[in-house]
PDB file of C-alpha atoms in Angstrom:
ATOM      1  CA  ARG A 653      50.864  24.710 112.260  1.00 28.00           C
ATOM      2  CA  LEU A 654      52.731  26.777 114.818  1.00 33.00           C
ATOM      3  CA  GLN A 655      54.610  24.903 117.476  1.00 37.00           C
ATOM      4  CA  GLY A 656      55.970  27.332 120.004  1.00 43.00           C
ATOM      5  CA  ASP A 657      58.213  24.999 121.965  1.00 43.00           C
ATOM      6  CA  TRP A 658      59.339  27.278 124.759  1.00 46.00           C
ATOM      7  CA  SER A 659      62.343  26.216 126.794  1.00 44.00           C
ATOM      8  CA  SER A 660      64.854  28.273 128.700  1.00 41.00           C
ATOM      9  CA  ASP A 661      67.207  25.279 128.966  1.00 39.00           C
ATOM     10  CA  VAL A 662      68.386  25.360 125.360  1.00 35.00           C
ATOM     11  CA  CYS A 663      70.602  28.401 125.844  1.00 35.00           C
ATOM     12  CA  SER A 664      74.222  28.188 126.932  1.00 34.00           C
ATOM     13  CA  SER A 665      75.154  28.443 130.593  1.00 36.00           C
ATOM     14  CA  ASP A 666      76.583  31.936 129.973  1.00 38.00           C
ATOM     15  CA  LEU A 667      73.265  33.147 128.534  1.00 39.00           C
ATOM     16  CA  ALA A 668      71.345  31.471 131.346  1.00 44.00           C
ATOM     17  CA  ALA A 669      73.537  33.187 133.951  1.00 44.00           C
ATOM     18  CA  ALA A 670      72.994  36.554 132.252  1.00 44.00           C
ATOM     19  CA  SER A 671      69.251  35.927 132.204  1.00 46.00           C
ATOM     20  CA  ASN A 672      69.236  35.064 135.916  1.00 50.00           C
ATOM     21  CA  SER A 673      71.191  38.230 136.796  1.00 50.00           C
ATOM     22  CA  VAL A 674      68.359  40.432 135.527  1.00 48.00           C
ATOM     23  CA  GLY A 675      65.592  38.205 136.912  1.00 48.00           C
ATOM     24  CA  SER A 676      64.804  40.600 139.759  1.00 55.00           C
ATOM     25  CA  LYS A 677      64.011  43.382 137.232  1.00 77.00           C
ATOM     26  CA  ALA A 678      61.958  41.231 134.868  1.00 83.00           C
ATOM     27  CA  LEU A 679      58.205  41.690 134.461  1.00 86.00           C
ATOM     28  CA  VAL A 680      57.699  38.232 132.956  1.00 87.00           C
ATOM     29  CA  ASN A 681      59.931  35.192 133.476  1.00 89.00           C
ATOM     30  CA  LEU A 682      58.404  31.918 132.262  1.00 89.00           C
ATOM     31  CA  THR A 683      60.440  28.730 132.010  1.00 90.00           C
ATOM     32  CA  ALA A 684      59.319  25.316 130.806  1.00 92.00           C
ATOM     33  CA  ARG A 685      61.361  23.532 133.481  1.00 92.00           C
ATOM     34  CA  ASP A 686      59.463  25.138 136.391  1.00 94.00           C
ATOM     35  CA  PRO A 687      58.158  22.304 138.622  1.00 94.00           C
ATOM     36  CA  ARG A 688      55.242  24.516 139.752  1.00 95.00           C
ATOM     37  CA  ILE A 689      53.528  24.442 136.327  1.00 95.00           C
ATOM     38  CA  GLN A 690      50.021  23.100 136.899  1.00 95.00           C
ATOM     39  CA  SER A 691      48.490  20.873 134.218  1.00 93.00           C
ATOM     40  CA  THR A 692      45.116  19.366 133.427  1.00 91.00           C
ATOM     41  CA  GLY A 693      44.556  15.591 133.320  1.00 91.00           C
ATOM     42  CA  GLU A 694      45.420  15.696 129.584  1.00 91.00           C
ATOM     43  CA  GLY A 695      48.807  17.338 130.251  1.00 92.00           C
ATOM     44  CA  ARG A 696      47.736  20.814 129.124  1.00 92.00           C
ATOM     45  CA  VAL A 697      49.143  23.761 131.040  1.00 94.00           C
ATOM     46  CA  ARG A 698      46.495  25.315 133.290  1.00 93.00           C
ATOM     47  CA  LEU A 699      48.723  27.695 135.283  1.00 93.00           C
ATOM     48  CA  TRP A 700      52.296  28.754 134.458  1.00 93.00           C
ATOM     49  CA  PRO A 701      54.159  30.521 137.291  1.00 94.00           C
ATOM     50  CA  ASN A 702      55.719  33.883 136.538  1.00 91.00           C
ATOM     51  CA  ARG A 703      59.140  33.720 138.207  1.00 90.00           C
ATOM     52  CA  ALA A 704      59.575  37.486 137.980  1.00 87.00           C
ATOM     53  CA  ARG A 705      59.144  39.492 141.160  1.00 82.00           C
ATOM     54  CA  THR A 706      55.927  41.281 140.221  1.00 82.00           C
ATOM     55  CA  SER A 707      52.345  41.217 141.414  1.00 82.00           C
ATOM     56  CA  VAL A 708      51.381  39.106 138.357  1.00 85.00           C
ATOM     57  CA  ARG A 709      52.228  35.639 139.650  1.00 88.00           C
ATOM     58  CA  TRP A 710      50.650  33.252 137.103  1.00 89.00           C
ATOM     59  CA  GLY A 711      49.855  32.888 133.422  1.00 88.00           C
ATOM     60  CA  GLY A 712      46.566  31.059 132.982  1.00 88.00           C
ATOM     61  CA  LEU A 713      43.961  29.730 130.615  1.00 87.00           C
ATOM     62  CA  VAL A 714      41.662  31.911 128.552  1.00 87.00           C
ATOM     63  CA  PRO A 715      38.032  30.729 128.820  1.00 89.00           C
ATOM     64  CA  MET A 716      36.948  28.318 126.053  1.00 90.00           C
ATOM     65  CA  ILE A 717      40.490  28.090 124.556  1.00 90.00           C
ATOM     66  CA  PRO A 718      42.772  25.104 125.267  1.00 89.00           C
ATOM     67  CA  GLY A 719      46.088  25.607 126.998  1.00 89.00           C
ATOM     68  CA  PRO A 720      49.394  24.445 125.533  1.00 91.00           C
ATOM     69  CA  GLN A 721      50.724  20.913 125.998  1.00 93.00           C
ATOM     70  CA  ARG A 722      53.648  20.015 128.244  1.00 93.00           C
ATOM     71  CA  ALA A 723      56.186  17.919 126.354  1.00 91.00           C
ATOM     72  CA  GLU A 724      59.822  16.862 126.159  1.00 92.00           C
ATOM     73  CA  VAL A 725      62.176  17.411 123.223  1.00 89.00           C
ATOM     74  CA  VAL A 726      65.686  16.095 122.644  1.00 88.00           C
ATOM     75  CA  GLN A 727      68.239  18.813 121.886  1.00 81.00           C
ATOM     76  CA  ASN A 728      71.877  17.769 121.383  1.00 85.00           C
ATOM     77  CA  GLY A 729      71.121  14.386 122.942  1.00 91.00           C
ATOM     78  CA  VAL A 730      69.550  15.870 126.094  1.00 91.00           C
ATOM     79  CA  SER A 731      65.837  15.646 126.927  1.00 93.00           C
ATOM     80  CA  ARG A 732      64.406  19.051 127.874  1.00 90.00           C
ATOM     81  CA  PRO A 733      60.943  20.162 128.978  1.00 92.00           C
ATOM     82  CA  VAL A 734      58.987  22.462 126.668  1.00 90.00           C
ATOM     83  CA  VAL A 735      55.559  24.033 126.564  1.00 90.00           C
ATOM     84  CA  ARG A 736      54.072  23.340 123.118  1.00 88.00           C
ATOM     85  CA  PHE A 737      51.651  25.735 121.435  1.00 85.00           C
ATOM     86  CA  ALA A 738      50.379  23.938 118.327  1.00 79.00           C
ATOM     87  CA  GLY A 739      48.553  26.907 116.789  1.00 77.00           C
ATOM     88  CA  LYS A 740      45.288  27.472 118.620  1.00 81.00           C
ATOM     89  CA  GLU A 741      46.378  27.328 122.274  1.00 85.00           C
ATOM     90  CA  VAL A 742      46.599  30.453 124.405  1.00 86.00           C
ATOM     91  CA  LEU A 743      47.870  31.350 127.854  1.00 85.00           C
ATOM     92  CA  GLU A 744      47.275  34.808 129.275  1.00 87.00           C
ATOM     93  CA  LEU A 745      49.471  36.724 131.677  1.00 84.00           C
ATOM     94  CA  ARG A 746      47.974  40.109 132.514  1.00 82.00           C
ATOM     95  CA  GLN A 747      51.078  42.286 132.607  1.00 79.00           C
ATOM     96  CA  PHE A 748      51.306  45.731 131.038  1.00 76.00           C
ATOM     97  CA  ALA A 749      53.717  46.273 128.155  1.00 73.00           C
ATOM     98  CA  PRO A 750      56.369  48.761 129.277  1.00 76.00           C
ATOM     99  CA  SER A 751      57.374  51.667 127.040  1.00 73.00           C
ATOM    100  CA  THR A 752      60.986  50.410 127.104  1.00 78.00           C
ATOM    101  CA  GLY A 753      62.307  46.943 127.746  1.00 80.00           C
ATOM    102  CA  SER A 754      64.011  43.810 126.501  1.00 84.00           C
ATOM    103  CA  LEU A 755      62.761  40.367 125.492  1.00 84.00           C
ATOM    104  CA  PHE A 756      64.716  37.100 125.505  1.00 86.00           C
ATOM    105  CA  LEU A 757      62.819  34.162 123.962  1.00 84.00           C
ATOM    106  CA  VAL A 758      63.765  30.646 122.880  1.00 84.00           C
ATOM    107  CA  TYR A 759      61.263  28.965 120.541  1.00 81.00           C
ATOM    108  CA  ARG A 760      60.938  26.537 117.638  1.00 79.00           C
ATOM    109  CA  LEU A 761      58.486  26.534 114.740  1.00 74.00           C
ATOM    110  CA  ASP A 762      57.206  23.207 113.499  1.00 68.00           C
ATOM    111  CA  GLY A 763      56.928  22.761 109.741  1.00 62.00           C
ATOM    112  CA  THR A 764      55.044  25.325 107.718  1.00 54.00           C
ATOM    113  CA  ASN A 765      53.295  28.028 109.650  1.00 54.00           C
ATOM    114  CA  ALA A 766      50.558  30.543 109.141  1.00 56.00           C
ATOM    115  CA  GLY A 767      51.632  34.168 109.252  1.00 61.00           C
ATOM    116  CA  SER A 768      48.566  35.182 111.237  1.00 65.00           C
ATOM    117  CA  GLN A 769      49.463  33.207 114.375  1.00 75.00           C
ATOM    118  CA  ARG A 770      51.204  35.052 117.204  1.00 79.00           C
ATOM    119  CA  ILE A 771      54.101  33.632 119.161  1.00 82.00           C
ATOM    120  CA  LEU A 772      53.721  36.535 121.552  1.00 81.00           C
ATOM    121  CA  GLY A 773      51.186  39.334 121.797  1.00 82.00           C
ATOM    122  CA  TRP A 774      52.122  41.982 124.345  1.00 78.00           C
ATOM    123  CA  GLU A 775      50.368  45.014 123.012  1.00 71.00           C
ATOM    124  CA  ASP A 776      47.087  46.862 123.004  1.00 66.00           C
ATOM    125  CA  SER A 777      45.988  45.166 119.816  1.00 52.00           C
ATOM    126  CA  ASP A 778      42.611  46.914 119.826  1.00 52.00           C
ATOM    127  CA  GLY A 779      44.160  50.367 119.597  1.00 61.00           C
ATOM    128  CA  GLY A 780      47.534  49.545 118.056  1.00 64.00           C
ATOM    129  CA  ARG A 781      49.182  52.384 119.959  1.00 72.00           C
ATOM    130  CA  HIS A 782      51.985  50.602 121.805  1.00 75.00           C
ATOM    131  CA  GLY A 783      53.515  47.228 122.592  1.00 80.00           C
ATOM    132  CA  LEU A 784      55.298  44.244 121.131  1.00 82.00           C
ATOM    133  CA  GLY A 785      54.095  41.252 119.129  1.00 84.00           C
ATOM    134  CA  LEU A 786      55.944  38.395 117.423  1.00 86.00           C
ATOM    135  CA  MET A 787      54.602  36.232 114.630  1.00 84.00           C
ATOM    136  CA  PRO A 788      56.126  33.966 111.990  1.00 84.00           C
ATOM    137  CA  THR A 789      55.980  35.005 108.371  1.00 83.00           C
ATOM    138  CA  PRO A 790      54.901  32.621 105.618  1.00 79.00           C
ATOM    139  CA  GLY A 791      58.031  30.640 104.780  1.00 75.00           C
ATOM    140  CA  GLY A 792      59.592  30.699 108.243  1.00 76.00           C
ATOM    141  CA  GLY A 793      60.790  34.250 108.919  1.00 82.00           C
ATOM    142  CA  LEU A 794      59.877  36.315 111.964  1.00 85.00           C
ATOM    143  CA  HIS A 795      57.910  39.571 112.134  1.00 87.00           C
ATOM    144  CA  ALA A 796      58.413  41.742 115.223  1.00 87.00           C
ATOM    145  CA  ILE A 797      55.496  44.156 115.588  1.00 84.00           C
ATOM    146  CA  LEU A 798      56.721  47.177 117.528  1.00 83.00           C
ATOM    147  CA  ARG A 799      54.539  50.193 118.351  1.00 80.00           C
ATOM    148  CA  LYS A 800      55.135  53.332 120.385  1.00 78.00           C
ATOM    149  CA  ASP A 801      52.437  56.004 120.417  1.00 77.00           C
ATOM    150  CA  GLY A 802      51.094  54.485 117.203  1.00 76.00           C
ATOM    151  CA  ALA A 803      54.414  54.741 115.334  1.00 79.00           C
ATOM    152  CA  ASN A 804      55.407  51.637 113.364  1.00 81.00           C
ATOM    153  CA  GLY A 805      58.831  50.177 114.218  1.00 82.00           C
ATOM    154  CA  ASP A 806      58.313  46.725 112.701  1.00 87.00           C
ATOM    155  CA  ILE A 807      61.238  44.439 111.885  1.00 86.00           C
ATOM    156  CA  VAL A 808      60.980  41.438 109.555  1.00 88.00           C
ATOM    157  CA  ALA A 809      63.750  38.827 109.662  1.00 86.00           C
ATOM    158  CA  PRO A 810      64.116  36.340 106.790  1.00 85.00           C
ATOM    159  CA  ALA A 811      63.723  32.591 107.230  1.00 79.00           C
ATOM    160  CA  ARG A 812      66.659  30.698 108.688  1.00 74.00           C
ATOM    161  CA  THR A 813      68.018  27.554 107.073  1.00 69.00           C
ATOM    162  CA  HIS A 814      68.021  25.310 110.153  1.00 66.00           C
ATOM    163  CA  VAL A 815      64.966  23.927 111.919  1.00 65.00           C
ATOM    164  CA  GLY A 816      66.177  23.926 115.535  1.00 75.00           C
ATOM    165  CA  PHE A 817      65.401  26.309 118.325  1.00 80.00           C
ATOM    166  CA  GLU A 818      65.577  30.023 117.636  1.00 81.00           C
ATOM    167  CA  LEU A 819      66.833  32.656 120.042  1.00 84.00           C
ATOM    168  CA  VAL A 820      65.230  36.099 119.868  1.00 85.00           C
ATOM    169  CA  SER A 821      66.548  39.075 121.773  1.00 87.00           C
ATOM    170  CA  LEU A 822      64.793  42.410 121.280  1.00 84.00           C
ATOM    171  CA  THR A 823      65.281  45.747 123.001  1.00 82.00           C
ATOM    172  CA  TRP A 824      62.913  48.653 122.551  1.00 76.00           C
TER     173      TRP A 824
END
């Protein structure tokens, strides 16, 4: 089971300040603490506001697929909002994958996970020519799928020994 608990609040204040300083250049900026997140009656995210200054303003549901669950987790004694993807949930934000860029992501995997589940898919998966994808490996590692003009630039990181939140920063 994949639990993508997304929260921008788990990073230090220095990292948060650095993230905010580039916010005006970001294509996608999703945060679990955003009060404008719209949920269904069951607490599933229906619309997630993109805080980046682009024409793509919302991430939303994919027809016939449930959205992730809003939840709270306790990290270092502090309750923080998260958006929980338990393995089958999907939200879509129709934003092109740039040829160069950076990604900053805070997430946590829950228990054992299947290597075929994506944490993030920001690529033209039908053609496999360009983009970025992230998925856990069996045993808890992380596989970054990086493509440019069809060339493979994949990176596989081994499993970590702790079970808390992970911070990923990628530049391509």
